[in-house]
PDB file of C-alpha atoms in Angstrom:
ATOM      1  CA  MET A   1     151.343  79.784 122.484  1.00 43.00           C
ATOM      2  CA  PRO A   2     153.072  79.039 119.285  1.00 46.00           C
ATOM      3  CA  ALA A   3     153.391  82.137 116.356  1.00 46.00           C
ATOM      4  CA  VAL A   4     150.728  82.727 113.894  1.00 42.00           C
ATOM      5  CA  GLU A   5     151.795  81.943 109.892  1.00 45.00           C
ATOM      6  CA  PRO A   6     150.664  84.374 107.321  1.00 44.00           C
ATOM      7  CA  ALA A   7     148.400  83.545 104.675  1.00 45.00           C
ATOM      8  CA  ALA A   8     149.753  81.600 101.933  1.00 47.00           C
ATOM      9  CA  GLY A   9     148.310  83.588  98.414  1.00 45.00           C
ATOM     10  CA  PRO A  10     147.242  82.018  94.875  1.00 44.00           C
ATOM     11  CA  SER A  11     151.327  81.223  93.821  1.00 46.00           C
ATOM     12  CA  GLY A  12     151.655  79.920  96.717  1.00 46.00           C
ATOM     13  CA  ARG A  13     154.254  83.137  98.646  1.00 47.00           C
ATOM     14  CA  SER A  14     152.435  84.558 102.127  1.00 45.00           C
ATOM     15  CA  SER A  15     150.801  87.666 101.491  1.00 44.00           C
ATOM     16  CA  GLY A  16     153.560  89.796 103.604  1.00 44.00           C
ATOM     17  CA  GLU A  17     156.211  88.783 100.827  1.00 48.00           C
ATOM     18  CA  ARG A  18     156.928  91.214  98.485  1.00 54.00           C
ATOM     19  CA  VAL A  19     157.869  91.650  94.435  1.00 47.00           C
ATOM     20  CA  SER A  20     161.144  91.148  93.831  1.00 57.00           C
ATOM     21  CA  PRO A  21     163.072  94.562  91.853  1.00 59.00           C
ATOM     22  CA  ILE A  22     163.885  92.350  89.171  1.00 61.00           C
ATOM     23  CA  LEU A  23     160.373  90.861  88.995  1.00 53.00           C
ATOM     24  CA  PHE A  24     159.027  94.137  88.841  1.00 50.00           C
ATOM     25  CA  LYS A  25     161.901  95.138  86.399  1.00 58.00           C
ATOM     26  CA  ARG A  26     160.710  92.383  84.300  1.00 61.00           C
ATOM     27  CA  VAL A  27     157.301  93.910  84.086  1.00 50.00           C
ATOM     28  CA  LEU A  28     157.967  97.694  83.165  1.00 54.00           C
ATOM     29  CA  ARG A  29     160.222  96.210  79.712  1.00 63.00           C
ATOM     30  CA  GLU A  30     156.796  94.467  78.868  1.00 61.00           C
ATOM     31  CA  PRO A  31     155.626  96.257  75.269  1.00 59.00           C
ATOM     32  CA  LEU A  32     151.707  95.612  76.653  1.00 54.00           C
ATOM     33  CA  ILE A  33     152.478  97.389  79.705  1.00 54.00           C
ATOM     34  CA  HIS A  34     154.102 100.298  77.703  1.00 52.00           C
ATOM     35  CA  PHE A  35     150.614 100.457  75.336  1.00 49.00           C
ATOM     36  CA  LEU A  36     147.794 100.496  78.097  1.00 54.00           C
ATOM     37  CA  LEU A  37     150.592 103.192  79.530  1.00 57.00           C
ATOM     38  CA  LEU A  38     150.618 105.244  76.570  1.00 53.00           C
ATOM     39  CA  ALA A  39     147.115 104.874  76.215  1.00 52.00           C
ATOM     40  CA  LEU A  40     146.551 106.394  79.993  1.00 56.00           C
ATOM     41  CA  LEU A  41     148.430 108.997  79.194  1.00 54.00           C
ATOM     42  CA  ILE A  42     146.150 110.611  76.105  1.00 50.00           C
ATOM     43  CA  PHE A  43     143.138 109.186  77.081  1.00 50.00           C
ATOM     44  CA  ALA A  44     144.197 111.829  80.510  1.00 53.00           C
ATOM     45  CA  GLY A  45     145.384 114.461  78.126  1.00 50.00           C
ATOM     46  CA  TYR A  46     142.924 114.617  75.985  1.00 46.00           C
ATOM     47  CA  GLY A  47     140.587 114.292  78.882  1.00 50.00           C
ATOM     48  CA  LEU A  48     142.482 117.663  80.694  1.00 50.00           C
ATOM     49  CA  LEU A  49     142.335 119.365  76.781  1.00 46.00           C
ATOM     50  CA  SER A  50     138.355 119.037  76.605  1.00 46.00           C
ATOM     51  CA  GLY A  51     137.440 120.441  80.310  1.00 48.00           C
ATOM     52  CA  GLY A  52     136.901 117.075  81.477  1.00 45.00           C
ATOM     53  CA  ASP A  53     134.526 114.348  81.817  1.00 47.00           C
ATOM     54  CA  ALA A  54     131.544 116.260  82.740  1.00 44.00           C
ATOM     55  CA  ASP A  55     131.783 117.731  79.137  1.00 50.00           C
ATOM     56  CA  ASN A  56     132.282 115.082  76.877  1.00 55.00           C
ATOM     57  CA  LYS A  57     129.346 113.541  77.366  1.00 65.00           C
ATOM     58  CA  PRO A  58     128.203 111.643  73.511  1.00 74.00           C
ATOM     59  CA  ASP A  59     125.766 114.088  71.095  1.00 82.00           C
ATOM     60  CA  THR A  60     122.492 111.986  71.731  1.00 88.00           C
ATOM     61  CA  ILE A  61     120.903 111.277  68.211  1.00 88.00           C
ATOM     62  CA  VAL A  62     117.940 110.580  68.318  1.00 91.00           C
ATOM     63  CA  VAL A  63     116.187 109.133  65.041  1.00 90.00           C
ATOM     64  CA  THR A  64     112.083 109.648  65.252  1.00 92.00           C
ATOM     65  CA  GLU A  65     109.559 107.535  64.391  1.00 90.00           C
ATOM     66  CA  PRO A  66     107.743 110.726  61.876  1.00 91.00           C
ATOM     67  CA  LYS A  67     111.222 110.277  60.242  1.00 90.00           C
ATOM     68  CA  ILE A  68     111.520 106.957  59.895  1.00 91.00           C
ATOM     69  CA  GLU A  69     107.694 106.864  58.416  1.00 91.00           C
ATOM     70  CA  GLN A  70     109.044 110.215  55.714  1.00 92.00           C
ATOM     71  CA  MET A  71     112.163 108.288  54.657  1.00 91.00           C
ATOM     72  CA  ALA A  72     109.635 105.128  54.110  1.00 91.00           C
ATOM     73  CA  THR A  73     107.948 106.829  52.120  1.00 93.00           C
ATOM     74  CA  VAL A  74     109.417 109.029  49.940  1.00 93.00           C
ATOM     75  CA  PHE A  75     112.123 105.340  50.410  1.00 94.00           C
ATOM     76  CA  ALA A  76     108.050 104.546  48.235  1.00 93.00           C
ATOM     77  CA  LYS A  77     107.660 107.094  46.158  1.00 93.00           C
ATOM     78  CA  THR A  78     110.669 106.603  44.616  1.00 93.00           C
ATOM     79  CA  TRP A  79     110.690 102.352  43.678  1.00 95.00           C
ATOM     80  CA  GLN A  80     107.007 102.984  44.092  1.00 93.00           C
ATOM     81  CA  ARG A  81     106.610  99.780  46.977  1.00 93.00           C
ATOM     82  CA  PRO A  82     107.948 100.047  50.811  1.00 92.00           C
ATOM     83  CA  PRO A  83     111.124  99.868  51.489  1.00 91.00           C
ATOM     84  CA  SER A  84     111.890  95.576  52.999  1.00 92.00           C
ATOM     85  CA  ALA A  85     113.620  95.566  56.681  1.00 90.00           C
ATOM     86  CA  GLU A  86     117.272  95.816  55.761  1.00 92.00           C
ATOM     87  CA  GLU A  87     116.239  98.406  53.452  1.00 92.00           C
ATOM     88  CA  LEU A  88     114.684 100.324  56.437  1.00 90.00           C
ATOM     89  CA  LYS A  89     118.198 100.064  58.224  1.00 90.00           C
ATOM     90  CA  GLY A  90     120.081 100.922  55.935  1.00 91.00           C
ATOM     91  CA  LEU A  91     118.593 103.947  55.534  1.00 92.00           C
ATOM     92  CA  ILE A  92     118.413 105.385  58.885  1.00 91.00           C
ATOM     93  CA  ASP A  93     122.370 104.142  59.220  1.00 90.00           C
ATOM     94  CA  ASP A  94     123.099 106.647  56.191  1.00 91.00           C
ATOM     95  CA  TYR A  95     120.494 109.041  58.592  1.00 89.00           C
ATOM     96  CA  VAL A  96     122.965 109.032  61.576  1.00 90.00           C
ATOM     97  CA  LYS A  97     125.925 108.809  59.674  1.00 90.00           C
ATOM     98  CA  GLU A  98     125.413 111.925  57.436  1.00 90.00           C
ATOM     99  CA  GLU A  99     123.704 114.092  60.745  1.00 87.00           C
ATOM    100  CA  ILE A 100     126.867 112.550  62.941  1.00 88.00           C
ATOM    101  CA  LEU A 101     128.732 114.033  59.444  1.00 88.00           C
ATOM    102  CA  VAL A 102     126.941 117.195  59.553  1.00 87.00           C
ATOM    103  CA  ARG A 103     127.675 117.784  62.774  1.00 87.00           C
ATOM    104  CA  GLN A 104     131.984 117.257  62.611  1.00 89.00           C
ATOM    105  CA  ALA A 105     131.857 119.255  59.252  1.00 87.00           C
ATOM    106  CA  LEU A 106     129.407 122.193  61.810  1.00 85.00           C
ATOM    107  CA  GLN A 107     132.287 122.220  64.634  1.00 87.00           C
ATOM    108  CA  LEU A 108     134.827 122.500  62.702  1.00 85.00           C
ATOM    109  CA  GLY A 109     133.362 125.499  60.581  1.00 85.00           C
ATOM    110  CA  LEU A 110     133.219 123.940  57.198  1.00 84.00           C
ATOM    111  CA  ASP A 111     130.019 125.659  56.845  1.00 83.00           C
ATOM    112  CA  ARG A 112     131.703 128.824  56.770  1.00 84.00           C
ATOM    113  CA  ASP A 113     132.671 131.130  53.488  1.00 82.00           C
ATOM    114  CA  ASP A 114     130.542 128.263  51.449  1.00 85.00           C
ATOM    115  CA  THR A 115     128.635 130.038  48.355  1.00 88.00           C
ATOM    116  CA  VAL A 116     126.353 127.295  48.274  1.00 88.00           C
ATOM    117  CA  VAL A 117     125.810 126.349  52.136  1.00 85.00           C
ATOM    118  CA  ARG A 118     125.361 130.096  52.625  1.00 86.00           C
ATOM    119  CA  ARG A 119     122.631 130.452  49.523  1.00 88.00           C
ATOM    120  CA  ARG A 120     120.474 127.108  51.080  1.00 87.00           C
ATOM    121  CA  LEU A 121     120.416 128.709  54.434  1.00 84.00           C
ATOM    122  CA  ARG A 122     119.045 132.468  53.073  1.00 85.00           C
ATOM    123  CA  GLN A 123     116.572 130.053  50.734  1.00 85.00           C
ATOM    124  CA  LYS A 124     115.176 128.364  54.487  1.00 82.00           C
ATOM    125  CA  MET A 125     115.005 131.433  55.873  1.00 80.00           C
ATOM    126  CA  GLU A 126     112.927 132.609  52.990  1.00 78.00           C
ATOM    127  CA  PHE A 127     110.985 130.175  52.816  1.00 78.00           C
ATOM    128  CA  LEU A 128     109.596 130.534  56.703  1.00 76.00           C
ATOM    129  CA  ASN A 129     108.511 134.010  55.636  1.00 71.00           C
ATOM    130  CA  VAL A 130     106.673 132.371  52.313  1.00 71.00           C
ATOM    131  CA  ALA A 131     104.788 129.413  54.741  1.00 71.00           C
ATOM    132  CA  ASP A 132     104.053 132.608  57.090  1.00 72.00           C
ATOM    133  CA  ALA A 133     102.048 134.525  54.179  1.00 71.00           C
ATOM    134  CA  GLU A 134     100.534 131.810  52.564  1.00 70.00           C
ATOM    135  CA  ALA A 135      98.594 131.122  56.079  1.00 74.00           C
ATOM    136  CA  LEU A 136      96.992 134.079  55.953  1.00 76.00           C
ATOM    137  CA  ALA A 137      93.574 134.653  54.152  1.00 80.00           C
ATOM    138  CA  ALA A 138      92.818 137.973  52.942  1.00 84.00           C
ATOM    139  CA  THR A 139      89.476 139.033  53.444  1.00 89.00           C
ATOM    140  CA  ASP A 140      87.419 140.397  49.889  1.00 90.00           C
ATOM    141  CA  ALA A 141      88.108 143.364  50.679  1.00 92.00           C
ATOM    142  CA  GLU A 142      91.337 143.349  50.581  1.00 91.00           C
ATOM    143  CA  LEU A 143      91.794 141.489  47.852  1.00 92.00           C
ATOM    144  CA  ASP A 144      89.365 144.467  45.474  1.00 92.00           C
ATOM    145  CA  ALA A 145      91.461 147.300  47.217  1.00 93.00           C
ATOM    146  CA  TYR A 146      94.338 145.141  46.646  1.00 92.00           C
ATOM    147  CA  LEU A 147      92.544 145.242  42.534  1.00 92.00           C
ATOM    148  CA  LYS A 148      92.002 148.431  42.325  1.00 91.00           C
ATOM    149  CA  ALA A 149      95.686 149.340  42.821  1.00 92.00           C
ATOM    150  CA  ASN A 150      97.252 146.819  40.461  1.00 92.00           C
ATOM    151  CA  ALA A 151      94.958 147.964  38.032  1.00 90.00           C
ATOM    152  CA  SER A 152      97.096 147.419  35.102  1.00 86.00           C
ATOM    153  CA  VAL A 153      98.645 144.072  36.539  1.00 88.00           C
ATOM    154  CA  PHE A 154      95.060 142.393  35.759  1.00 90.00           C
ATOM    155  CA  GLU A 155      94.031 144.585  33.077  1.00 89.00           C
ATOM    156  CA  ILE A 156      91.771 142.423  30.482  1.00 88.00           C
ATOM    157  CA  ASP A 157      94.093 142.744  27.715  1.00 88.00           C
ATOM    158  CA  PRO A 158      92.046 144.518  24.104  1.00 90.00           C
ATOM    159  CA  MET A 159      90.494 141.830  21.678  1.00 93.00           C
ATOM    160  CA  LEU A 160      90.597 142.501  18.094  1.00 93.00           C
ATOM    161  CA  ALA A 161      89.532 141.013  14.686  1.00 95.00           C
ATOM    162  CA  PHE A 162      90.692 141.947  11.581  1.00 95.00           C
ATOM    163  CA  GLN A 163      91.061 141.042   7.750  1.00 93.00           C
ATOM    164  CA  GLN A 164      94.262 142.065   6.123  1.00 93.00           C
ATOM    165  CA  VAL A 165      95.787 142.093   2.195  1.00 92.00           C
ATOM    166  CA  PHE A 166      99.149 141.044   1.940  1.00 93.00           C
ATOM    167  CA  LEU A 167     101.970 142.599  -0.048  1.00 92.00           C
ATOM    168  CA  SER A 168     105.741 140.971  -0.336  1.00 91.00           C
ATOM    169  CA  PRO A 169     108.920 143.194  -0.196  1.00 91.00           C
ATOM    170  CA  GLN A 170     110.043 139.983  -2.237  1.00 90.00           C
ATOM    171  CA  ARG A 171     107.477 140.123  -5.249  1.00 89.00           C
ATOM    172  CA  ARG A 172     106.990 143.772  -5.149  1.00 87.00           C
ATOM    173  CA  GLY A 173     110.345 145.526  -5.089  1.00 88.00           C
ATOM    174  CA  ASP A 174     110.131 148.856  -5.140  1.00 89.00           C
ATOM    175  CA  THR A 175     106.622 149.625  -6.186  1.00 90.00           C
ATOM    176  CA  ILE A 176     105.011 148.288  -3.231  1.00 91.00           C
ATOM    177  CA  ALA A 177     104.313 151.349  -1.314  1.00 89.00           C
ATOM    178  CA  LYS A 178     102.617 152.520  -5.025  1.00 91.00           C
ATOM    179  CA  ASP A 179     100.829 148.946  -4.825  1.00 90.00           C
ATOM    180  CA  ALA A 180      99.673 149.481  -1.852  1.00 91.00           C
ATOM    181  CA  THR A 181      98.396 153.125  -1.780  1.00 91.00           C
ATOM    182  CA  SER A 182      96.204 151.662  -5.579  1.00 90.00           C
ATOM    183  CA  VAL A 183      94.990 148.514  -3.643  1.00 90.00           C
ATOM    184  CA  VAL A 184      93.562 150.580  -0.489  1.00 90.00           C
ATOM    185  CA  GLU A 185      91.862 153.067  -3.343  1.00 90.00           C
ATOM    186  CA  ALA A 186      90.574 149.836  -4.426  1.00 89.00           C
ATOM    187  CA  LEU A 187      88.679 147.950  -1.404  1.00 90.00           C
ATOM    188  CA  ARG A 188      87.012 151.375  -0.173  1.00 90.00           C
ATOM    189  CA  ILE A 189      85.704 152.008  -3.567  1.00 87.00           C
ATOM    190  CA  ASN A 190      84.301 148.155  -3.830  1.00 87.00           C
ATOM    191  CA  PRO A 191      84.811 146.375  -0.044  1.00 82.00           C
ATOM    192  CA  ALA A 192      83.001 143.230  -1.329  1.00 82.00           C
ATOM    193  CA  THR A 193      85.942 143.100  -4.332  1.00 82.00           C
ATOM    194  CA  ASP A 194      87.754 139.636  -3.829  1.00 85.00           C
ATOM    195  CA  ARG A 195      90.564 140.251  -1.932  1.00 85.00           C
ATOM    196  CA  ALA A 196      92.596 137.151  -3.412  1.00 82.00           C
ATOM    197  CA  LEU A 197      93.084 139.144  -6.500  1.00 84.00           C
ATOM    198  CA  PHE A 198      95.040 141.788  -4.397  1.00 89.00           C
ATOM    199  CA  GLY A 199      97.664 140.371  -1.680  1.00 88.00           C
ATOM    200  CA  ASP A 200     100.341 138.429  -2.167  1.00 89.00           C
ATOM    201  CA  PRO A 201     100.473 134.444  -1.519  1.00 90.00           C
ATOM    202  CA  THR A 202     101.262 134.052   2.522  1.00 89.00           C
ATOM    203  CA  LEU A 203     100.351 131.464   5.442  1.00 89.00           C
ATOM    204  CA  LEU A 204      99.666 134.264   7.035  1.00 89.00           C
ATOM    205  CA  PRO A 205      95.346 134.126   7.346  1.00 89.00           C
ATOM    206  CA  PRO A 206      93.456 136.338   5.474  1.00 91.00           C
ATOM    207  CA  ASP A 207      90.865 137.051   8.022  1.00 92.00           C
ATOM    208  CA  LEU A 208      91.873 136.559  12.605  1.00 92.00           C
ATOM    209  CA  SER A 209      89.166 136.472  14.832  1.00 92.00           C
ATOM    210  CA  LEU A 210      89.155 137.755  18.204  1.00 92.00           C
ATOM    211  CA  SER A 211      92.704 137.677  19.349  1.00 91.00           C
ATOM    212  CA  SER A 212      94.074 139.582  22.272  1.00 91.00           C
ATOM    213  CA  LYS A 213      95.392 142.490  21.385  1.00 91.00           C
ATOM    214  CA  THR A 214      99.335 141.272  23.074  1.00 90.00           C
ATOM    215  CA  SER A 215      98.526 137.874  21.394  1.00 91.00           C
ATOM    216  CA  ILE A 216      98.459 139.770  18.134  1.00 92.00           C
ATOM    217  CA  GLY A 217     102.036 141.961  19.260  1.00 91.00           C
ATOM    218  CA  GLN A 218     103.895 138.190  19.487  1.00 91.00           C
ATOM    219  CA  THR A 219     103.109 137.245  15.700  1.00 90.00           C
ATOM    220  CA  PHE A 220     102.986 140.396  13.575  1.00 92.00           C
ATOM    221  CA  GLY A 221     104.952 142.671  15.945  1.00 91.00           C
ATOM    222  CA  ALA A 222     104.333 145.170  18.844  1.00 90.00           C
ATOM    223  CA  GLU A 223     104.336 148.353  16.061  1.00 92.00           C
ATOM    224  CA  PHE A 224     101.233 146.624  14.550  1.00 93.00           C
ATOM    225  CA  ALA A 225      99.388 145.145  17.402  1.00 92.00           C
ATOM    226  CA  GLU A 226      99.602 149.384  18.253  1.00 91.00           C
ATOM    227  CA  GLU A 227      98.864 150.504  14.484  1.00 91.00           C
ATOM    228  CA  LEU A 228      95.449 148.034  14.942  1.00 91.00           C
ATOM    229  CA  ASP A 229      94.277 148.946  17.373  1.00 90.00           C
ATOM    230  CA  LYS A 230      94.187 153.030  16.322  1.00 90.00           C
ATOM    231  CA  ALA A 231      92.619 151.908  12.704  1.00 91.00           C
ATOM    232  CA  PRO A 232      89.125 152.762  12.296  1.00 91.00           C
ATOM    233  CA  LEU A 233      86.221 150.197  12.704  1.00 92.00           C
ATOM    234  CA  GLY A 234      85.296 148.699   9.865  1.00 91.00           C
ATOM    235  CA  ARG A 235      87.375 150.684   6.855  1.00 92.00           C
ATOM    236  CA  TRP A 236      89.981 149.956   4.923  1.00 93.00           C
ATOM    237  CA  THR A 237      93.113 151.695   5.431  1.00 92.00           C
ATOM    238  CA  GLY A 238      97.151 150.967   6.033  1.00 84.00           C
ATOM    239  CA  PRO A 239      99.830 149.236   5.162  1.00 92.00           C
ATOM    240  CA  VAL A 240     101.073 148.563   8.089  1.00 92.00           C
ATOM    241  CA  ASP A 241     104.894 147.322   8.266  1.00 91.00           C
ATOM    242  CA  SER A 242     105.285 143.881   9.686  1.00 91.00           C
ATOM    243  CA  GLY A 243     107.958 142.064  10.212  1.00 89.00           C
ATOM    244  CA  PHE A 244     107.075 139.895   6.895  1.00 92.00           C
ATOM    245  CA  GLY A 245     106.000 143.236   4.757  1.00 92.00           C
ATOM    246  CA  LEU A 246     103.372 145.383   4.658  1.00 93.00           C
ATOM    247  CA  HIS A 247      99.695 144.714   5.139  1.00 93.00           C
ATOM    248  CA  LEU A 248      96.434 146.506   4.583  1.00 93.00           C
ATOM    249  CA  ILE A 249      93.372 145.876   6.846  1.00 93.00           C
ATOM    250  CA  ARG A 250      90.006 146.456   8.391  1.00 93.00           C
ATOM    251  CA  VAL A 251      89.469 145.921  12.332  1.00 94.00           C
ATOM    252  CA  THR A 252      86.044 144.183  12.589  1.00 93.00           C
ATOM    253  CA  GLN A 253      85.592 144.506  15.695  1.00 93.00           C
ATOM    254  CA  ARG A 254      86.792 145.356  18.926  1.00 93.00           C
ATOM    255  CA  MET A 255      86.629 145.294  22.700  1.00 91.00           C
ATOM    256  CA  PRO A 256      88.637 148.112  25.047  1.00 89.00           C
ATOM    257  CA  GLY A 257      90.728 146.320  27.918  1.00 88.00           C
ATOM    258  CA  ARG A 258      89.300 147.118  30.906  1.00 89.00           C
ATOM    259  CA  VAL A 259      89.917 146.321  34.408  1.00 87.00           C
ATOM    260  CA  PRO A 260      88.105 142.404  35.506  1.00 90.00           C
ATOM    261  CA  ALA A 261      85.896 142.012  38.582  1.00 90.00           C
ATOM    262  CA  LEU A 262      87.557 140.115  41.339  1.00 92.00           C
ATOM    263  CA  ASP A 263      85.342 136.895  40.505  1.00 90.00           C
ATOM    264  CA  GLU A 264      87.039 137.097  37.092  1.00 90.00           C
ATOM    265  CA  VAL A 265      90.589 136.853  38.672  1.00 91.00           C
ATOM    266  CA  ARG A 266      90.112 135.294  42.094  1.00 92.00           C
ATOM    267  CA  ASP A 267      92.875 133.276  42.197  1.00 92.00           C
ATOM    268  CA  ALA A 268      95.553 135.439  40.627  1.00 92.00           C
ATOM    269  CA  VAL A 269      94.513 138.162  42.874  1.00 93.00           C
ATOM    270  CA  VAL A 270      95.388 136.188  45.570  1.00 90.00           C
ATOM    271  CA  ARG A 271      98.319 134.558  43.974  1.00 90.00           C
ATOM    272  CA  GLU A 272      99.654 137.971  43.509  1.00 91.00           C
ATOM    273  CA  TRP A 273      98.318 139.572  47.363  1.00 91.00           C
ATOM    274  CA  THR A 274     100.032 136.454  48.811  1.00 87.00           C
ATOM    275  CA  ASN A 275     103.184 137.080  47.392  1.00 87.00           C
ATOM    276  CA  ALA A 276     103.168 141.207  48.094  1.00 89.00           C
ATOM    277  CA  LYS A 277     102.697 140.184  51.982  1.00 87.00           C
ATOM    278  CA  ARG A 278     105.739 137.253  52.082  1.00 85.00           C
ATOM    279  CA  ALA A 279     107.598 140.407  50.159  1.00 86.00           C
ATOM    280  CA  GLN A 280     106.239 142.821  53.284  1.00 87.00           C
ATOM    281  CA  LEU A 281     107.268 140.044  56.160  1.00 84.00           C
ATOM    282  CA  GLU A 282     110.716 139.508  55.098  1.00 85.00           C
ATOM    283  CA  ASP A 283     111.002 142.804  54.637  1.00 87.00           C
ATOM    284  CA  GLN A 284     110.022 143.402  58.530  1.00 87.00           C
ATOM    285  CA  ARG A 285     112.264 140.956  59.565  1.00 84.00           C
ATOM    286  CA  PHE A 286     115.033 141.718  57.913  1.00 84.00           C
ATOM    287  CA  ALA A 287     114.868 144.856  59.279  1.00 87.00           C
ATOM    288  CA  GLU A 288     114.389 144.187  62.338  1.00 86.00           C
ATOM    289  CA  LEU A 289     117.294 141.363  62.040  1.00 81.00           C
ATOM    290  CA  LEU A 290     119.465 144.552  60.570  1.00 83.00           C
ATOM    291  CA  LYS A 291     119.028 146.433  64.748  1.00 88.00           C
ATOM    292  CA  ARG A 292     121.364 143.641  65.376  1.00 88.00           C
ATOM    293  CA  TYR A 293     124.172 143.986  63.386  1.00 81.00           C
ATOM    294  CA  ALA A 294     126.414 146.903  62.989  1.00 84.00           C
ATOM    295  CA  VAL A 295     127.255 146.950  59.183  1.00 77.00           C
ATOM    296  CA  THR A 296     130.671 148.270  58.344  1.00 81.00           C
ATOM    297  CA  ILE A 297     131.614 148.304  54.534  1.00 73.00           C
ATOM    298  CA  GLU A 298     134.966 149.295  53.403  1.00 75.00           C
ATOM    299  CA  ARG A 299     135.488 151.473  50.649  1.00 74.00           C
ATOM    300  CA  LEU A 300     137.334 149.936  48.129  1.00 67.00           C
ATOM    301  CA  ASP A 301     139.501 153.816  46.052  1.00 68.00           C
ATOM    302  CA  ASN A 302     140.336 151.382  43.185  1.00 63.00           C
ATOM    303  CA  LEU A 303     137.136 149.973  42.575  1.00 56.00           C
ATOM    304  CA  GLY A 304     135.674 150.501  38.746  1.00 55.00           C
ATOM    305  CA  ALA A 305     139.613 151.966  37.553  1.00 51.00           C
ATOM    306  CA  SER A 306     140.249 151.045  34.642  1.00 48.00           C
ATOM    307  CA  GLN A 307     142.776 147.396  34.080  1.00 46.00           C
TER     308      GLN A 307
END
């Protein structure tokens, strides 16, 4: 029986033939082979350092439909038109880029010890308390109790109306006090006397209709408003000093301050009640969080020392 010849390979050599040492050395000298071997070594080393293939799966970024709608809505409000397909793709690409960079920044710890980032994170935590507080609905009984407990906050200011005669320090000089005494006596004797005969020119109104004590204080000064509130009704008195000069005054109408009924100030009470609830929620939640931490405050012996 004749011997069976080994089958020839694609290169014409039989499958039993071995690659010559010369050819093997020639292959090893090829730059491409060097590059591939180096790449394999780097890849293998990265796998070992990062914990293996199981821990190196790519992070998932999902651009949800609501997020795309939000980006399109913001674009439309800014530019007064919906985005084109190309513009929408650009918005999505930018969002993906931002998400990747933010994740990488967090991995590198770039958020640590950054005042701006810390302040923004604090604000977001506080916004959670705001949302929870605004979701609460107060009953009329709760609002009325809050109104009574904080009456000074919602008190309606006293209202005053008055007439005045103005005396200018620049025009009268050292005689202004004596002139004021003479004028107030003349007005008391004959209230119907034309006041323009006694006063000095001014842009201030001779008669002021009912105005709040606060607004009067803003114009004439707080001390003027206090003196006006103490003045007798319907009788000329003074002089009362202000930043403008001296005033002889007659209060013609007075409405005392009072605590309003709930229906008069409901919106303001709801707003302040909500703010108080937010602060209460914030304090409670912070107290719970604080229990998780052991806080150590190092003493600085030289704090406040003179330089």
